[in-house]
Amino acid sequence: MLSYQHSYHAGGPADVHKHLVLAELLTLLTQKSRGISYLETHAGRGLYDLASDDAKKTNEAAEGINALHLSDCPLAKTLQNMRQKHGGNAYPGSPMIARDILREQDMLHLMELHPVEYRILRQNLMGDGVSLHKRDGYEGVFAITPPKPRKGLVLIDPSYEIKTEYAQVAEFSHRLMAKWPEATILIWYPLLEAARHMDLVDGLKLPFIKHEVGFDLKDGQGMTGSGLILINAPYRSDEILQRVEKQSADILRPLA
Ligand SMILES: C[S@@+](CC[C@H](N)C(=O)[O-])C[C@H]1O[C@@H](n2cnc3c(N)ncnc32)[C@H](O)[C@@H]1O
């Protein structure tokens, strides 16, 4: 089932939560000169236009990135770079954030299954150091794991259109960690009134850090907040989460 389109939600509060943490993490992981690998199971198209019909239909960015005044932080730098290149309404997806922060010695591997999203992703991201795959993200990431360089980050960011996907993400994370124990994994999930994310959280039988925030979306369709799970969190990840909370205090409420 591929009916989900991220262009309706780009720049919304959930994106801001995920992308603030992702940009900080990538900055932290690239402090040393050794290269890293960045893998995504669900890449999307990489770059969004907040003035597009899709984005205007939900207007989530008005309650997300457009309601924030980001001071100096990795996401603010990427946003500025993208807007210089692509205009004032551009908003970077996770692949573009990664490409902006990563260096020559690093590698990106991006999976996207939707034919239209994949075509646009290719237009936006094709280049040296980027490997693009039109295939199922779980199957694709597992197949190329462990990658070279061996140090790296995997972002798992599905649309959870199928209820069983929460449990699938937990099961996939176990398999991936068994095959690539050095990996850091970042998982995004929605907080819904139905609390379906508990299948993921309870299903994870390995140590992790969890970061959840609440927000009010006019048309949130039952989504009350956003959650992130970090497996094999790098040293000083707690400082990242504190900085993210400070940066996003105007739109995101940290949950206990
Ligand atoms: C939430 S969006 C990704 C957003 C992106 N990570 C970002 O933050 O900019 C999920 C994407 O996964 C794609 N998708 C859905 N099922 C997939 C699968 N089994 N394998 C790979 N991609 C899939 C959808 O087409 C959609 O573009």
Coordinates of C-alpha atoms and ligand atoms in Angstrom, one line a residue:
M1 CA 0.0 0.0 0.0
L2 CA 1.6 3.3 -1.1
S3 CA -1.1 5.9 -0.7
Y4 CA 0.9 8.0 1.9
Q5 CA 2.4 11.2 0.4
H6 CA 4.8 13.1 2.6
S7 CA 4.4 16.4 0.7
Y8 CA 1.2 16.9 2.7
H9 CA 3.1 16.8 6.0
A10 CA 6.5 18.4 5.1
G11 CA 7.7 20.9 7.6
G12 CA 5.0 20.0 10.1
P13 CA 5.7 19.6 13.8
A14 CA 6.5 15.9 13.5
D15 CA 9.0 16.6 10.7
V16 CA 10.6 19.3 12.8
H17 CA 11.1 17.0 15.7
K18 CA 12.6 14.2 13.6
H19 CA 14.8 16.5 11.5
L20 CA 16.2 18.6 14.4
V21 CA 17.4 15.3 16.0
L22 CA 18.6 13.9 12.8
A23 CA 20.7 16.9 11.9
E24 CA 22.2 17.1 15.3
L25 CA 23.0 13.3 15.3
L26 CA 24.7 13.5 11.9
T27 CA 26.7 16.5 13.0
L28 CA 27.8 14.5 16.1
L29 CA 28.7 11.4 14.1
T30 CA 30.8 13.4 11.7
Q31 CA 33.1 15.0 14.3
K32 CA 35.9 12.6 13.6
S33 CA 37.5 12.4 10.2
R34 CA 36.6 8.7 9.6
G35 CA 33.7 8.2 7.1
I36 CA 30.3 7.1 8.1
S37 CA 27.4 5.4 6.2
Y38 CA 23.9 6.8 6.3
L39 CA 21.0 4.5 5.4
E40 CA 17.3 5.2 5.0
T41 CA 14.5 2.6 4.7
H42 CA 11.9 5.2 3.7
A43 CA 13.5 8.2 2.0
G44 CA 10.6 10.2 0.4
R45 CA 11.5 12.7 -2.3
G46 CA 14.2 14.6 -0.4
L47 CA 13.1 18.2 -1.0
Y48 CA 9.6 19.8 -0.5
D49 CA 8.0 23.1 -1.6
L50 CA 5.9 24.5 1.3
A51 CA 4.0 26.7 -1.2
S52 CA 2.8 23.6 -3.2
D53 CA -0.9 22.7 -3.4
D54 CA -0.2 19.6 -1.3
A55 CA 1.6 21.5 1.5
K56 CA -1.0 24.2 1.5
K57 CA -3.9 21.7 1.8
T58 CA -2.9 20.7 5.3
N59 CA -0.8 23.8 6.1
E60 CA 1.1 21.8 8.7
A61 CA 4.3 23.9 8.2
A62 CA 2.4 26.8 9.7
E63 CA 2.3 24.8 13.0
G64 CA 5.8 23.5 12.4
I65 CA 8.9 25.0 10.8
N66 CA 7.1 28.3 10.0
A67 CA 6.2 28.8 13.6
L68 CA 9.8 28.5 14.8
H69 CA 12.7 30.9 14.9
L70 CA 15.6 28.5 14.9
S71 CA 18.8 30.0 16.2
D72 CA 22.2 28.5 15.3
C73 CA 21.8 24.7 15.0
P74 CA 22.5 22.1 12.3
L75 CA 18.9 22.1 10.9
A76 CA 18.9 25.9 10.6
K77 CA 22.1 25.8 8.6
T78 CA 20.7 23.2 6.2
L79 CA 17.4 25.1 5.9
Q80 CA 19.4 28.2 5.0
N81 CA 21.5 26.4 2.4
M82 CA 18.4 24.9 0.8
R83 CA 16.5 28.2 0.7
Q84 CA 19.5 29.9 -0.9
K85 CA 19.6 27.2 -3.6
H86 CA 15.9 26.5 -4.1
G87 CA 14.0 29.5 -2.9
G88 CA 12.3 30.7 0.4
N89 CA 9.6 28.0 0.5
A90 CA 12.0 25.0 0.2
Y91 CA 12.0 22.5 3.0
P92 CA 14.6 19.6 3.1
G93 CA 13.6 16.0 3.7
S94 CA 15.8 13.7 5.6
P95 CA 17.9 12.6 2.6
M96 CA 18.7 16.3 1.8
I97 CA 19.6 17.0 5.4
A98 CA 22.0 14.1 5.3
R99 CA 23.6 15.1 2.1
D100 CA 24.1 18.6 3.3
I101 CA 25.8 17.5 6.5
L102 CA 27.8 14.5 5.3
R103 CA 31.3 14.8 3.7
E104 CA 33.2 13.3 0.8
Q105 CA 34.3 10.3 2.9
D106 CA 30.7 9.4 3.9
M107 CA 28.1 7.3 1.9
L108 CA 24.3 7.6 1.6
H109 CA 22.1 4.7 0.8
L110 CA 18.4 5.7 0.2
M111 CA 15.5 3.4 -0.3
E112 CA 12.1 4.6 -1.7
L113 CA 9.4 2.4 -3.2
H114 CA 6.9 4.9 -4.6
P115 CA 7.6 5.4 -8.3
V116 CA 6.9 9.1 -8.3
E117 CA 8.7 9.8 -5.1
Y118 CA 11.6 7.8 -6.3
R119 CA 11.8 9.7 -9.6
I120 CA 11.9 13.0 -7.7
L121 CA 14.3 11.7 -5.2
R122 CA 16.7 10.8 -8.1
Q123 CA 16.4 14.3 -9.5
N124 CA 17.1 15.9 -6.2
L125 CA 19.8 13.6 -4.8
M126 CA 21.7 11.9 -7.6
G127 CA 25.4 12.4 -7.3
D128 CA 28.7 11.1 -5.9
G129 CA 28.5 9.3 -2.6
V130 CA 24.7 8.7 -3.0
S131 CA 23.3 5.3 -3.8
L132 CA 19.6 5.3 -4.6
H133 CA 17.4 2.2 -4.6
K134 CA 13.8 1.7 -5.8
R135 CA 13.0 -1.2 -3.5
D136 CA 11.4 -2.1 -0.2
G137 CA 13.3 -0.3 2.5
Y138 CA 13.5 -3.1 5.0
E139 CA 14.7 -5.6 2.4
G140 CA 17.1 -3.1 0.8
V141 CA 18.8 -1.9 3.9
F142 CA 19.1 -5.4 5.3
A143 CA 20.7 -6.6 2.0
I144 CA 23.5 -4.0 2.0
T145 CA 24.2 -4.3 5.7
P146 CA 26.9 -4.0 7.1
P147 CA 28.0 -1.2 4.7
K148 CA 31.3 0.4 4.2
P149 CA 32.2 2.6 6.1
R150 CA 31.0 0.4 9.0
K151 CA 30.2 3.2 11.4
G152 CA 26.8 4.7 10.6
L153 CA 23.2 5.6 11.1
V154 CA 20.0 4.1 9.9
L155 CA 16.8 6.2 9.8
I156 CA 13.6 4.1 9.8
D157 CA 10.7 6.5 9.0
P158 CA 7.7 4.6 7.7
S159 CA 4.2 5.9 7.1
Y160 CA 2.7 3.2 9.4
E161 CA -0.3 2.8 7.0
I162 CA -0.6 -0.8 8.1
K163 CA -1.1 -1.4 11.9
T164 CA 1.3 -4.3 11.9
E165 CA 4.2 -2.0 10.8
Y166 CA 5.0 -1.0 14.4
A167 CA 5.8 -4.6 15.3
Q168 CA 7.6 -5.0 12.0
V169 CA 9.9 -2.1 12.8
A170 CA 10.8 -3.7 16.2
E171 CA 11.5 -7.1 14.6
F172 CA 13.5 -5.5 11.8
S173 CA 15.6 -3.5 14.3
H174 CA 16.6 -6.7 16.1
R175 CA 17.6 -8.4 12.8
L176 CA 19.6 -5.4 11.7
M177 CA 21.5 -5.0 15.0
A178 CA 22.4 -8.7 14.9
K179 CA 23.9 -8.2 11.4
W180 CA 25.4 -4.8 12.1
P181 CA 26.0 -4.4 15.8
E182 CA 27.9 -1.0 15.4
A183 CA 24.9 0.7 13.8
T184 CA 23.0 3.5 15.4
I185 CA 19.3 3.3 14.6
L186 CA 16.9 6.3 14.7
I187 CA 13.2 5.3 14.4
W188 CA 10.3 7.8 14.1
Y189 CA 6.7 7.0 15.1
P190 CA 3.5 8.9 15.5
L191 CA 1.7 9.3 18.9
L192 CA -1.9 8.4 18.1
E193 CA -4.9 8.3 20.3
A194 CA -5.0 4.6 19.7
A195 CA -1.4 4.3 21.1
R196 CA -0.4 1.8 18.4
H197 CA 3.3 2.7 18.9
M198 CA 3.3 0.5 22.1
D199 CA 3.6 -2.5 19.8
L200 CA 7.0 -1.0 18.7
V201 CA 8.2 0.2 22.1
D202 CA 7.2 -3.0 23.9
G203 CA 8.5 -5.1 21.1
L204 CA 12.0 -3.8 21.3
K205 CA 14.0 -6.1 23.5
L206 CA 17.3 -4.1 23.4
P207 CA 18.4 -1.0 25.1
F208 CA 17.2 2.3 23.6
I209 CA 16.5 6.0 24.3
K210 CA 13.0 7.3 23.7
H211 CA 12.1 10.9 23.1
E212 CA 8.4 11.9 22.8
V213 CA 6.9 15.3 22.2
G214 CA 3.3 16.5 22.1
F215 CA 1.7 19.1 19.8
D216 CA -1.7 20.4 18.7
L217 CA -2.4 20.0 15.0
K218 CA -5.6 21.5 13.6
D219 CA -6.1 18.6 11.4
G220 CA -3.9 16.0 13.0
Q221 CA -6.2 13.0 12.3
G222 CA -5.7 11.6 15.7
M223 CA -1.9 12.4 15.9
T224 CA -1.2 14.0 19.2
G225 CA 2.6 13.9 19.1
S226 CA 5.8 12.5 17.7
G227 CA 8.2 9.9 19.0
L228 CA 11.8 8.9 18.3
I229 CA 13.7 5.9 19.4
L230 CA 17.5 5.8 19.4
I231 CA 19.2 2.4 19.5
N232 CA 23.0 2.4 20.2
A233 CA 22.8 6.1 20.9
P234 CA 26.2 7.8 20.6
Y235 CA 27.8 9.4 23.6
R236 CA 26.2 12.8 24.3
S237 CA 22.9 12.0 22.7
D238 CA 21.2 13.3 25.8
E239 CA 22.7 16.8 25.2
I240 CA 21.3 16.6 21.6
L241 CA 17.8 16.0 23.0
Q242 CA 18.1 18.9 25.4
R243 CA 19.2 21.2 22.7
V244 CA 16.3 20.1 20.5
E245 CA 13.8 20.7 23.3
K246 CA 15.2 24.2 23.7
Q247 CA 15.1 24.9 19.9
S248 CA 11.6 23.6 19.5
A249 CA 9.9 24.9 22.7
D250 CA 7.5 27.1 20.8
I251 CA 5.8 24.2 19.1
L252 CA 6.8 20.9 20.8
R253 CA 6.0 19.9 24.4
P254 CA 8.4 17.3 25.8
L255 CA 6.4 14.4 27.3
A256 CA 7.5 12.8 30.5
Ligands
LIG1 C1 7.3 9.4 6.1 S1 7.8 9.3 4.4 C2 9.5 9.6 4.5 C3 9.9 11.0 4.9 C4 11.4 11.2 4.9 N1 12.1 10.2 5.7 C5 11.8 12.6 5.5 O1 11.9 12.7 6.7 O2 11.9 13.5 4.7 C6 7.7 7.6 4.1 C7 8.1 7.2 2.7 O3 8.2 5.8 2.6 C8 7.8 5.4 1.3 N2 7.5 4.0 1.4 C9 6.4 3.3 1.8 N3 6.5 2.0 2.0 C10 7.8 1.8 1.6 C11 8.6 0.6 1.6 N4 8.1 -0.6 1.9 N5 9.9 0.7 1.3 C12 10.5 1.9 0.9 N6 9.7 3.1 0.9 C13 8.4 3.0 1.3 C14 6.6 6.3 1.0 O4 6.4 6.3 -0.4 C15 7.1 7.6 1.6 O5 7.7 8.4 0.6

